[in-house]
Coordinates of C-alpha atoms and ligand atoms in Angstrom, one line a residue:
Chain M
X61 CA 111.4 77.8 244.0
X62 CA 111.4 74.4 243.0
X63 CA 108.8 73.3 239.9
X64 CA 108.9 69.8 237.9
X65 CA 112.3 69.3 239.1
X66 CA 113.6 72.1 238.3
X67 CA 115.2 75.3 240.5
X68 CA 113.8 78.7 239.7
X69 CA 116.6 81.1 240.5
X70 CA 115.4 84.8 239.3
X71 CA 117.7 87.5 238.5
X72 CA 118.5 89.8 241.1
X73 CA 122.0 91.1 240.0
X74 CA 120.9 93.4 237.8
X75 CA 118.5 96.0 238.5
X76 CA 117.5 99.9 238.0
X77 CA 121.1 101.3 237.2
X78 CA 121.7 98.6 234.6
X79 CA 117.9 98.9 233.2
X80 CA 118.8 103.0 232.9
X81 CA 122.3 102.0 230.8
X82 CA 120.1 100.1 228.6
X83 CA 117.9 102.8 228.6
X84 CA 120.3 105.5 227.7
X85 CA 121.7 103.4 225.4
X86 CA 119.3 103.0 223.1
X87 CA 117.6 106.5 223.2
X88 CA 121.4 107.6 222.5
X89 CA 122.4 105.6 220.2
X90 CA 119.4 106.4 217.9
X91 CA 119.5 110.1 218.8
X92 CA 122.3 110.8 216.5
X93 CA 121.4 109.1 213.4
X94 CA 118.1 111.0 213.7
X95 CA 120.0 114.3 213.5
X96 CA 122.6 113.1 211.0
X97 CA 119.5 113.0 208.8
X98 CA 118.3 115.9 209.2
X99 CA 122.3 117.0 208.1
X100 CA 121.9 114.7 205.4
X101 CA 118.8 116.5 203.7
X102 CA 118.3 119.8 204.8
X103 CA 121.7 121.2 206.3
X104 CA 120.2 121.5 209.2
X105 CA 122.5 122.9 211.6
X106 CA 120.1 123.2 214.4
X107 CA 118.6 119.8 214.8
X108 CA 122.7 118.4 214.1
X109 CA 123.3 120.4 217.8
X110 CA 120.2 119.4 219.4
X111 CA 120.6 115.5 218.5
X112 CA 123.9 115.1 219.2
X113 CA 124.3 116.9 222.8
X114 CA 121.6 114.6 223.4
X115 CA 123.3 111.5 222.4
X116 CA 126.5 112.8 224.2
X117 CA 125.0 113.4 227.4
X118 CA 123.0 110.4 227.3
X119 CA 125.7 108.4 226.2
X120 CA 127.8 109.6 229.3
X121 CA 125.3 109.0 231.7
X122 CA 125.0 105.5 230.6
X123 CA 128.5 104.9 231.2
X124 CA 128.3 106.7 234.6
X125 CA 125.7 104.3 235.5
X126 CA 127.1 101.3 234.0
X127 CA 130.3 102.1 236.1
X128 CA 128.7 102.8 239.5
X129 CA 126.7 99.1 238.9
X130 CA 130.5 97.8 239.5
X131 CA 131.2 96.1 242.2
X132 CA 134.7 97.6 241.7
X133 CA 134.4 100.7 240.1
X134 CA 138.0 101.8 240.6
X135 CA 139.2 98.9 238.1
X136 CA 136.5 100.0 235.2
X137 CA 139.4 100.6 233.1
X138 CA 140.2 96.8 232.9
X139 CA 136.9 96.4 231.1
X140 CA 138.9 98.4 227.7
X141 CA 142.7 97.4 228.8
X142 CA 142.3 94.4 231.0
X143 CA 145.9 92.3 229.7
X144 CA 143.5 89.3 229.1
X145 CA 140.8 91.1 227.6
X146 CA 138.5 88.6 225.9
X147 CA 136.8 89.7 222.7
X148 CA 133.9 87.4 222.3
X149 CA 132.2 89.1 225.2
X150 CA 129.8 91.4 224.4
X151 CA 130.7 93.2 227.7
X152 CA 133.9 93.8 225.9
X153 CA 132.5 94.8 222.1
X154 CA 130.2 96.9 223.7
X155 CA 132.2 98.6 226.1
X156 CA 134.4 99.6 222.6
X157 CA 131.3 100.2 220.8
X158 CA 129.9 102.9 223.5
X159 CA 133.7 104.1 223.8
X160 CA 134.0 105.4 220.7
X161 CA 130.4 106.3 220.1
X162 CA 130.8 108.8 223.2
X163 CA 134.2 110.3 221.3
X164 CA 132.2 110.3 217.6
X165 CA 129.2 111.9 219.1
X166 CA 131.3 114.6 221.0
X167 CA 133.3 115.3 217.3
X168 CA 130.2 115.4 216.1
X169 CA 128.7 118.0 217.7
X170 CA 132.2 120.3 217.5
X171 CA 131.3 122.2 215.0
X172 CA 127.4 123.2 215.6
X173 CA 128.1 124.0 218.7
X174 CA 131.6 125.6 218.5
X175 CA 131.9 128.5 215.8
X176 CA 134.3 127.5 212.8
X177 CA 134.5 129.0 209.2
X178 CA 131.6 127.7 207.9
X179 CA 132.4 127.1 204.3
X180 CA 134.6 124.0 204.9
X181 CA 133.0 122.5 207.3
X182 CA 130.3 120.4 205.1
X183 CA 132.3 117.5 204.4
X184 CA 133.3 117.3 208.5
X185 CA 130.2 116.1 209.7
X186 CA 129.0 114.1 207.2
X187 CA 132.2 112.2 207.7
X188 CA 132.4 111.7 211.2
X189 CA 128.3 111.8 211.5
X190 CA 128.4 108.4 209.0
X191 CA 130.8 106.8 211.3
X192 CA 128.7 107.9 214.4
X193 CA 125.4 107.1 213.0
X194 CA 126.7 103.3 212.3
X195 CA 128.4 103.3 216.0
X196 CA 125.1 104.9 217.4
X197 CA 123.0 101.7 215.5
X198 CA 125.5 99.2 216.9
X199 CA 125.2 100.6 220.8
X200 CA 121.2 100.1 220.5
X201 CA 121.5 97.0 219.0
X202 CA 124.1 96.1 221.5
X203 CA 122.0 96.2 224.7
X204 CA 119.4 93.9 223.0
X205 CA 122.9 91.5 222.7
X206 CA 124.1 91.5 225.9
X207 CA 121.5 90.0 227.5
X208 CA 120.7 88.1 224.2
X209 CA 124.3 86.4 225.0
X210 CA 123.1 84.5 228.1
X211 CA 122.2 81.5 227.6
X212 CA 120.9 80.6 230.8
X213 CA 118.0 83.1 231.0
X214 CA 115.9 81.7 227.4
X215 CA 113.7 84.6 228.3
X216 CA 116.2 87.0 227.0
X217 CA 117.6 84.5 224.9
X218 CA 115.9 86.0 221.8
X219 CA 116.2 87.3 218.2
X220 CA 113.0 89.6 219.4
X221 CA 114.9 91.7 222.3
X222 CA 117.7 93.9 220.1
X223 CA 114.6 95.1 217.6
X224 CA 112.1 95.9 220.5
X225 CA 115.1 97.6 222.1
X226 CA 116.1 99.4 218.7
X227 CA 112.3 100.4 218.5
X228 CA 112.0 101.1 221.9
X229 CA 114.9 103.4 221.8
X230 CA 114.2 104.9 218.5
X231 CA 111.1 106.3 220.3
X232 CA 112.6 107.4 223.0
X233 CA 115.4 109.2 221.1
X234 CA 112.5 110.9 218.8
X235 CA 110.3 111.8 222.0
X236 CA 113.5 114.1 222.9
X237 CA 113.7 115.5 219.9
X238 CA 110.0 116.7 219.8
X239 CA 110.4 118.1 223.1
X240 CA 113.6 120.0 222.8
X241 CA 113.9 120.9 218.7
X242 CA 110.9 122.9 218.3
X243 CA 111.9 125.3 221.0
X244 CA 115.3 125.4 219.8
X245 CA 114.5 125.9 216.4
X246 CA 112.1 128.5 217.5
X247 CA 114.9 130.1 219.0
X248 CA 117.5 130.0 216.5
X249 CA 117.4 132.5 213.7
X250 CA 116.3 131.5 210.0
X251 CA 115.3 127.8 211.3
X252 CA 111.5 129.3 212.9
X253 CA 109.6 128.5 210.0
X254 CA 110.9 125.0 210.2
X255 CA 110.0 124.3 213.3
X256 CA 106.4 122.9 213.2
X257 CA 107.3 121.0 210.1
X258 CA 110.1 119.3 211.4
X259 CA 108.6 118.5 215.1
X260 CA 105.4 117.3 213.1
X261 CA 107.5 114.7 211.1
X262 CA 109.4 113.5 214.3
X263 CA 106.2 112.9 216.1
X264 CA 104.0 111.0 213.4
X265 CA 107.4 109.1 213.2
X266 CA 107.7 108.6 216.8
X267 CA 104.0 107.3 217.2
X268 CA 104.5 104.6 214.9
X269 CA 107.4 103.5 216.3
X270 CA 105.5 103.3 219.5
X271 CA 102.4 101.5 217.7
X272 CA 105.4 99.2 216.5
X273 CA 107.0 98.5 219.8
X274 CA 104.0 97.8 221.7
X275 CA 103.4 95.5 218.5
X276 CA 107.1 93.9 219.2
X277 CA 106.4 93.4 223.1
X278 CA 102.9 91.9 222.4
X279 CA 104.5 89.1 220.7
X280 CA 107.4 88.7 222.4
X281 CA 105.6 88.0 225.3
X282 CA 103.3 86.1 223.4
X283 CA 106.1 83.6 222.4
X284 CA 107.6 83.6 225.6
X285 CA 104.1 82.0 226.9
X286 CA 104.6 79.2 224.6
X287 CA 108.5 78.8 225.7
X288 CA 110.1 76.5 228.5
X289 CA 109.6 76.9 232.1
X290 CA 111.6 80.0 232.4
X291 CA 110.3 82.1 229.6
X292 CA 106.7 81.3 230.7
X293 CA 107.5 82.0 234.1
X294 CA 108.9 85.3 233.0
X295 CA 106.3 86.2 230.6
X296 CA 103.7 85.7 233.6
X297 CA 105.5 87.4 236.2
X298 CA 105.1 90.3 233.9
X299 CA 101.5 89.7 232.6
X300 CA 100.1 89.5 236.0
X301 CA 103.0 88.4 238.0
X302 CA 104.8 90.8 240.5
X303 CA 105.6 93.2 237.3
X304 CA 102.1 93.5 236.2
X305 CA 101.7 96.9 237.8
X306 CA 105.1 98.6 236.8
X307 CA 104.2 96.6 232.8
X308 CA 100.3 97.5 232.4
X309 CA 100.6 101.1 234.4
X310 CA 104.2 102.5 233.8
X311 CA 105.2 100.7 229.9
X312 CA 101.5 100.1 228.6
X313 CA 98.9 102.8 229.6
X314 CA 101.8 106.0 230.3
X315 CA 104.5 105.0 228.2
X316 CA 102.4 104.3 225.6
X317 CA 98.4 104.5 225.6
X318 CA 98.7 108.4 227.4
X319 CA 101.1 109.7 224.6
X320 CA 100.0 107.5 222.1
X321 CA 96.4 110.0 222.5
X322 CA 98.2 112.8 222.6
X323 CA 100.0 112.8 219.8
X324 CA 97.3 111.6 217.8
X325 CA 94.5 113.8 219.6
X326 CA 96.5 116.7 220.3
X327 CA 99.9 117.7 218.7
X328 CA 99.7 115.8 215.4
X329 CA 96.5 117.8 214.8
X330 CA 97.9 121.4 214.8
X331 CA 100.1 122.2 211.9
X332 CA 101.3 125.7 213.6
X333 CA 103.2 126.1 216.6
X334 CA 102.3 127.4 219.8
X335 CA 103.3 127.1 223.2
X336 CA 100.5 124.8 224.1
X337 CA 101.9 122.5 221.4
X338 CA 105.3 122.4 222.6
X339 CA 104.0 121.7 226.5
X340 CA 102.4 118.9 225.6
X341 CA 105.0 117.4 223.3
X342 CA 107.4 117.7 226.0
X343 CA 104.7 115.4 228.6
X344 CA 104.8 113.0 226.1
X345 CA 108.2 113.0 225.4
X346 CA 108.5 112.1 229.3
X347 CA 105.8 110.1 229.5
X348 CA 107.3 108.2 227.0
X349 CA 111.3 108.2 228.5
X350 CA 109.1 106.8 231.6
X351 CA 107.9 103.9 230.0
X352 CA 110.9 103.0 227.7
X353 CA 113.2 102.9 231.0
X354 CA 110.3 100.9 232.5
X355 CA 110.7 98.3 230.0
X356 CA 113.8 97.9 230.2
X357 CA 113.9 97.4 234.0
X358 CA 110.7 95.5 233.4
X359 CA 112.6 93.0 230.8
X360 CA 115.5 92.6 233.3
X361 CA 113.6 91.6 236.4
X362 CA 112.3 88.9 234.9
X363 CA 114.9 87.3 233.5
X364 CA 114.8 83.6 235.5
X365 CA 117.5 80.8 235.5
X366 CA 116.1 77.3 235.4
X367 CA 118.0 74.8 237.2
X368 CA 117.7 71.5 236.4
X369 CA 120.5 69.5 239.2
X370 CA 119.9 66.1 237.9
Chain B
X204 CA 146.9 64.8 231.2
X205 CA 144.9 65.6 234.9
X206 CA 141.4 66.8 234.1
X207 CA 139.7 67.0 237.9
X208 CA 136.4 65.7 238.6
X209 CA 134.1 65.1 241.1
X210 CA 130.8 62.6 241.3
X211 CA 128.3 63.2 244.2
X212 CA 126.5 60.1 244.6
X213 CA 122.8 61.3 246.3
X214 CA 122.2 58.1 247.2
X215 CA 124.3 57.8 250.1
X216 CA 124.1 61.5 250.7
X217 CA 122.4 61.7 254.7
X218 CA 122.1 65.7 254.3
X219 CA 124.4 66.4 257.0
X220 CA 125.8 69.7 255.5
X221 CA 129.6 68.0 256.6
X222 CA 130.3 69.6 253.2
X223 CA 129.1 73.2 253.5
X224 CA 130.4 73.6 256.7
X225 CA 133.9 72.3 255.6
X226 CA 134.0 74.2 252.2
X227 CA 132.8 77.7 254.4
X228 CA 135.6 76.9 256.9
X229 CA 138.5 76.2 254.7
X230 CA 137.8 79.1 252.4
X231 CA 136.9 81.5 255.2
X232 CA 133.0 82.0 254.0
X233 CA 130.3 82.9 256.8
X234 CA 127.9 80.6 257.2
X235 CA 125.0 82.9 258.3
X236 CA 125.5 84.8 254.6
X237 CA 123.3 82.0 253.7
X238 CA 120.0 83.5 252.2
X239 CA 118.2 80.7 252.5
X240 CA 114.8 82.4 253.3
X241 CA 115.2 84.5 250.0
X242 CA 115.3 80.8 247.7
X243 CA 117.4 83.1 245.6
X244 CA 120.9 82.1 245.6
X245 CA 123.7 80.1 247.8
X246 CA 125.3 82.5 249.7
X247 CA 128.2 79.7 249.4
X248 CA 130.3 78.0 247.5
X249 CA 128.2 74.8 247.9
X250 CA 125.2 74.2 249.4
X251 CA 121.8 71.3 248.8
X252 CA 118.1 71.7 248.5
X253 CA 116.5 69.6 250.6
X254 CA 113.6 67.7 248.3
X255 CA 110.7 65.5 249.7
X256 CA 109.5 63.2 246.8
X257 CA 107.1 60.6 245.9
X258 CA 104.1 59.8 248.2
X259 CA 103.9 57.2 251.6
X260 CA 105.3 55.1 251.4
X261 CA 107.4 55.4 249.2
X262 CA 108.2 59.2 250.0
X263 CA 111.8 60.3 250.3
X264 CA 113.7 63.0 251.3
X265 CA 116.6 63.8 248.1
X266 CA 119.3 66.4 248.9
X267 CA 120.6 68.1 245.6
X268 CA 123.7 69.6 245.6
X269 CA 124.3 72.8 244.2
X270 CA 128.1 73.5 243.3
X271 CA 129.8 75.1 240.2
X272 CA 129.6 72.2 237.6
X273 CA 133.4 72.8 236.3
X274 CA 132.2 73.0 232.7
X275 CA 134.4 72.0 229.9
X276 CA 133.3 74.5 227.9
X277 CA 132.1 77.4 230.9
X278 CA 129.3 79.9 229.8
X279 CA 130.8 82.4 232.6
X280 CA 134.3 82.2 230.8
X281 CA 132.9 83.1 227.5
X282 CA 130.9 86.2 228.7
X283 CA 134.0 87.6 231.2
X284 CA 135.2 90.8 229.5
X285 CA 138.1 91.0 231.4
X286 CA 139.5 87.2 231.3
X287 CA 139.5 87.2 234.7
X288 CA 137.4 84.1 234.5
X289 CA 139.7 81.7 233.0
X290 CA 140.1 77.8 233.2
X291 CA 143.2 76.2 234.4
X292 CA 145.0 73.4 231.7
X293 CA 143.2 71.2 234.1
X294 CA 140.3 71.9 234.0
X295 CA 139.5 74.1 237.0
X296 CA 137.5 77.4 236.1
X297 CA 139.3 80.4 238.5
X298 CA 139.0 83.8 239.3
X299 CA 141.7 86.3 238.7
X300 CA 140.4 89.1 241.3
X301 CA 143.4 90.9 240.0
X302 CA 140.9 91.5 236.5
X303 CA 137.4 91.0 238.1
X304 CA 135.9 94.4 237.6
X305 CA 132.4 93.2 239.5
X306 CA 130.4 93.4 236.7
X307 CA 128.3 90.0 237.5
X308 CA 128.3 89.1 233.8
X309 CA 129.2 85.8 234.7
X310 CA 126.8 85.2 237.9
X311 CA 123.9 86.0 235.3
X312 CA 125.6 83.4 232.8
X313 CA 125.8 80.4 234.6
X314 CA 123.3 78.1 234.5
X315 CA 123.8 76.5 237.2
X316 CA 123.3 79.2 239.7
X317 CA 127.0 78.3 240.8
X318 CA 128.1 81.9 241.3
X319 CA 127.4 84.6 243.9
X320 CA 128.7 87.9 244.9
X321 CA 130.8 87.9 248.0
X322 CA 130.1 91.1 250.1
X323 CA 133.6 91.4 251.2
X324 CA 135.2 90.6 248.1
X325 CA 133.1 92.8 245.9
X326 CA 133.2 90.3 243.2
X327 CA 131.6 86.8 242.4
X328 CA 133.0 84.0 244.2
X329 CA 132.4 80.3 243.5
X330 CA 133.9 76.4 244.3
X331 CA 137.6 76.1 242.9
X332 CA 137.4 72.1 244.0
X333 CA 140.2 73.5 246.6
X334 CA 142.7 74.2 244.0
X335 CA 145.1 75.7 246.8
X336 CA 144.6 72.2 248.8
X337 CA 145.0 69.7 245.2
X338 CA 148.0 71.6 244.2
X339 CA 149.5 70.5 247.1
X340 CA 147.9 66.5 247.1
X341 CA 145.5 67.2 249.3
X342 CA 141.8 66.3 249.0
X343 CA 138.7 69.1 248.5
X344 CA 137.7 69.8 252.1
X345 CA 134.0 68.6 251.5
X346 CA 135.3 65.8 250.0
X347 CA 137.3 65.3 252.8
X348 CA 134.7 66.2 255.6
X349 CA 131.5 63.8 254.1
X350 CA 131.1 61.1 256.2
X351 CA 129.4 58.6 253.9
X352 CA 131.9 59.5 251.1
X353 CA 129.5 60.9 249.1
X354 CA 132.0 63.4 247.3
X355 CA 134.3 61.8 245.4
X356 CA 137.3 63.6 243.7
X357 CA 140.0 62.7 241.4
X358 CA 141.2 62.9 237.8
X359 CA 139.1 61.9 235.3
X360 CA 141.8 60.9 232.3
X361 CA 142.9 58.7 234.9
X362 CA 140.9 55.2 234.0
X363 CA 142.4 54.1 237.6
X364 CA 140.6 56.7 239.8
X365 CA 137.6 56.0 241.8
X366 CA 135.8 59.1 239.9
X367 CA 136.5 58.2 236.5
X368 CA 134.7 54.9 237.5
X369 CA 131.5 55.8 239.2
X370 CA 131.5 58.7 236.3
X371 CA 129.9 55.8 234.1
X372 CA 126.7 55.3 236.5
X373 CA 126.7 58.8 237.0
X374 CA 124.4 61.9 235.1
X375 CA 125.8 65.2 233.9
X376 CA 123.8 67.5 234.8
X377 CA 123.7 69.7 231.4
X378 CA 121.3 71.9 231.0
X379 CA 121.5 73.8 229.0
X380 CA 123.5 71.3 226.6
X381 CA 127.0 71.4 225.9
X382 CA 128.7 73.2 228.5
X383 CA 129.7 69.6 229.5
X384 CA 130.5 69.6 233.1
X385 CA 133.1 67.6 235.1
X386 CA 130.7 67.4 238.6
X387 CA 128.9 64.2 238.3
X388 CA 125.5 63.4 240.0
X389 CA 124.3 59.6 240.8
X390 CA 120.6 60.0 241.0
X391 CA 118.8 58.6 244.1
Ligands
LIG1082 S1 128.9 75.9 236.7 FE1 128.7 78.1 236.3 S2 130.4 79.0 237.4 FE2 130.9 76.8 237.2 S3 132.1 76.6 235.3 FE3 129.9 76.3 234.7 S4 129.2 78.3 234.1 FE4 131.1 78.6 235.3
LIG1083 S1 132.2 89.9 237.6 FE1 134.4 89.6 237.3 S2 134.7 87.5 236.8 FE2 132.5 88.0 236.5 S3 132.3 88.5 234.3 FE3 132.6 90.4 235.4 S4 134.8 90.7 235.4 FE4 134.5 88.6 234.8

């Protein structure tokens, strides 16, 4: 597309398996540090399993998609020992950052899940879950960097993108945790009467941080009007562009607007728990996991390099 | 020391493709991976955009080039985890496929759209000004193919060389700033 003299060239390289690594990234790496605090202040064994098999699972599939997107998956292992490895990519801090996250996360969660003396093991995890919880941080904030790092596309070229991607996956990682914990907790002896106190926390936390991020996106599109040619190009593909429908339907009205009412209509209102509760936390929660991946693939699409030959 | 160049003066450029077709043959591209319907990318190492501009009569057709700019400072070797994007001690930015993991960091990067992935290859592919024909004192083959010696190549330390000459009427095409490229463009 050619504009003003200048070559539109939109980015087509990247596309759902690299917007669902973002994705897990963020809900992962915040998944953790919600846990650790519950560690922190109550001792709560429970919610320390819960968050931290989530972050390890989601942390692996990220990887697993992240190393299918190669082109040559069979030499991933360059990207932590290539003999030229070059440190000022952020391909290359992050690939470290999510390396050791995945083995922090997965020490983590040893001992809730595997049974060991118990006395002893207090000072364990709030050792290795301090470490995790700063590595966990640094993996959301690292997606937002990665594409931040490219110069080229000015869309994504933006202080804005790692906080609406730490927001954006701090929701996510809570929405989990409202949908899994309380039946856990339920489950698990001597944590029941916790469970519609803790789940009631998570989700007047997580709809903030949804108020927050749709806040975040509102402006960042908002200053991407006002940019140069490619962030206003990419700001109206978005707004009513060929990514209107998958933006207004999938990010605005069901990753946000749906659970947005039924956290505030439905399950922030009842202060005991029932079964009815926990249904509908868990079609928020993936109402909400809908619309934070949507974003992300949202974001990526259109991301559009201006070319100016002369 | 050598530090390669090349000008491309669109003035004299007549839009024959002499160039593309040369570049495709001597590095063993097919042509017909040209996505030329899709506007998206060049499916080659080199291709031009054919422009119309200005009004009758004084319309004209301009042919820019599209070709990796050999930046000084190259956004795609920063952002390479691997190092297999590397610049050469003169000047050329290479490949190492032996390091190239595929991750397309780099085609994202440049701003100048010079990189696509090669099907065949699985990796990114991109102009290396022939550095398997200047090793050995030959020319670029598009520089050697264009009829109206639009291409010009040479060393641009060297205050003899044609290049280092018609570099002075000639733009760099920066954008964004500073990645300071060693491809040349006389405007028409
Ligand atoms: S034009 Fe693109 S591919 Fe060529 S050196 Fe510059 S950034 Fe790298
Ligand atoms: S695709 Fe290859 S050359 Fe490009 S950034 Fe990735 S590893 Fe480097």
């Amino acid at each position: 597309m050619m504009e003003n003299g200048i070559i539109l060239v939109w980015q087509h390289w990247w596309g759902s398996l690299i917007a669902g690594y973002l994705f897990l990234g963020g809900l992962a790496g915040l998944a953790l540090p919600i846990a650790y605090y519950y560690w922190i202040k109550e001792r709560n064994k429970v919610m320390s399993a819960v968050g931290s098999l989530i972050a390890f699972i989601g942390i692996i599939l990220g990887l697993f998609l992240l190393v299918i997107d190669l082109k040559r998956p069979e030499k991933a292992y360059l990207a932590l020992a290539s003999p030229a490895l070059n440190w000022k990519s952020w391909m290359t801090i992050g690939t470290y950052i999510i390396s050791l996250y995945t083995i922090f996360s997965g020490l983590y969660a040893l001992p809730f899940i595997v049974k060991v003396p118990s006395p002893r093991v207090t000072k364990y995890p709030t050792v290795i879950g301090a470490i995790a919880t700063f590595l966990g941080v640094a993996t959301a904030v690292y997606t937002g960097f990665l594409l931040g790092a490219i110069k080229s596309i000015t869309f994504w070229n933006t202080p804005i993108l790692p906080v609406l991607f730490v927001v954006s996956g701090l929701s996510a990682g809570l929405c989990i945790y409202c949908a899994v914990s309380p039946a856990v907790l339920r489950l698990s002896k001597g944590f029941e009467k916790h469970a519609a106190r803790i789940r009631l926390q998570l989700q007047r936390l997580d709809a903030y941080s949804l108020m927050t991020e749709l806040f975040l996106l509102f402006v960042y599109l908002d200053t991407a009007m006002w940019g140069d040619t490619g962030m206003k190009e990419a700001a109206k593909s978005i707004l009513y562009g060929n990514l209107a429908p998958y933006f207004w339907i999938l990010v605005v009205v069901v990753g946000t607007i749906i659970p947005l009412i039924l956290l505030f209509g439905y399950t922030l209102r009842i202060k005991e728990e029932s079964k009815t509760a926990i249904a509908i936390s868990v079609i928020a929660a993936i109402l909400i996991l809908i619309g934070s991946f949507t974003l992300r693939y949202v974001i990526l699409k259109a991301g559009v390099i201006q070319i100016s030959l002369i | 020391m050598t530090r390669y160049g090349m000008v491309i003066n669109l003035k004299t450029c007549i839009g024959c493709g002499a160039c593309v077709a040369a570049c495709s043959e001597e590095n063993s591209i097919i042509l017909s991976m040209i996505k030329r319907e899709a506007k998206v990318q060049l499916g080659t190492r080199t291709d031009f955009e054919v422009v119309e501009e200005g009004t009758f009569p004084n319309a004209m057709r301009v042919y820019y080039h599209h070709i990796c700019m050999q930046c000084e400072r190259p956004p795609c070797v920063e952002v390479c985890p691997t190092g297999a994007s590397y610049i050469t001690k003169d000047g050329v930015v290479l490949i190492n496929y032996n390091y190239c993991i595929g991750c397309r960091y780099c085609v994202v990067t440049c701003p100048y759209g010079a990189r696509y992935v090669n099907k065949w290859l699985k990796a990114p592919d991109k102009c290396t000004f022939c550095y398997h024909r200047v090793k050995e004192g030959l020319l670029p083959a598009c520089v050697e193919a264009c009829p109206t010696h639009s291409r010009i190549f040479g060393d641009l330390d060297n205050p003899n060389s044609e290049v280092s000459h018609l570099m002075l009427k000639a733009v760099s095409p920066n954008q964004p700033k500073g990645t300071e490229t060693k491809v040349f463009i006389i405007p028409p």
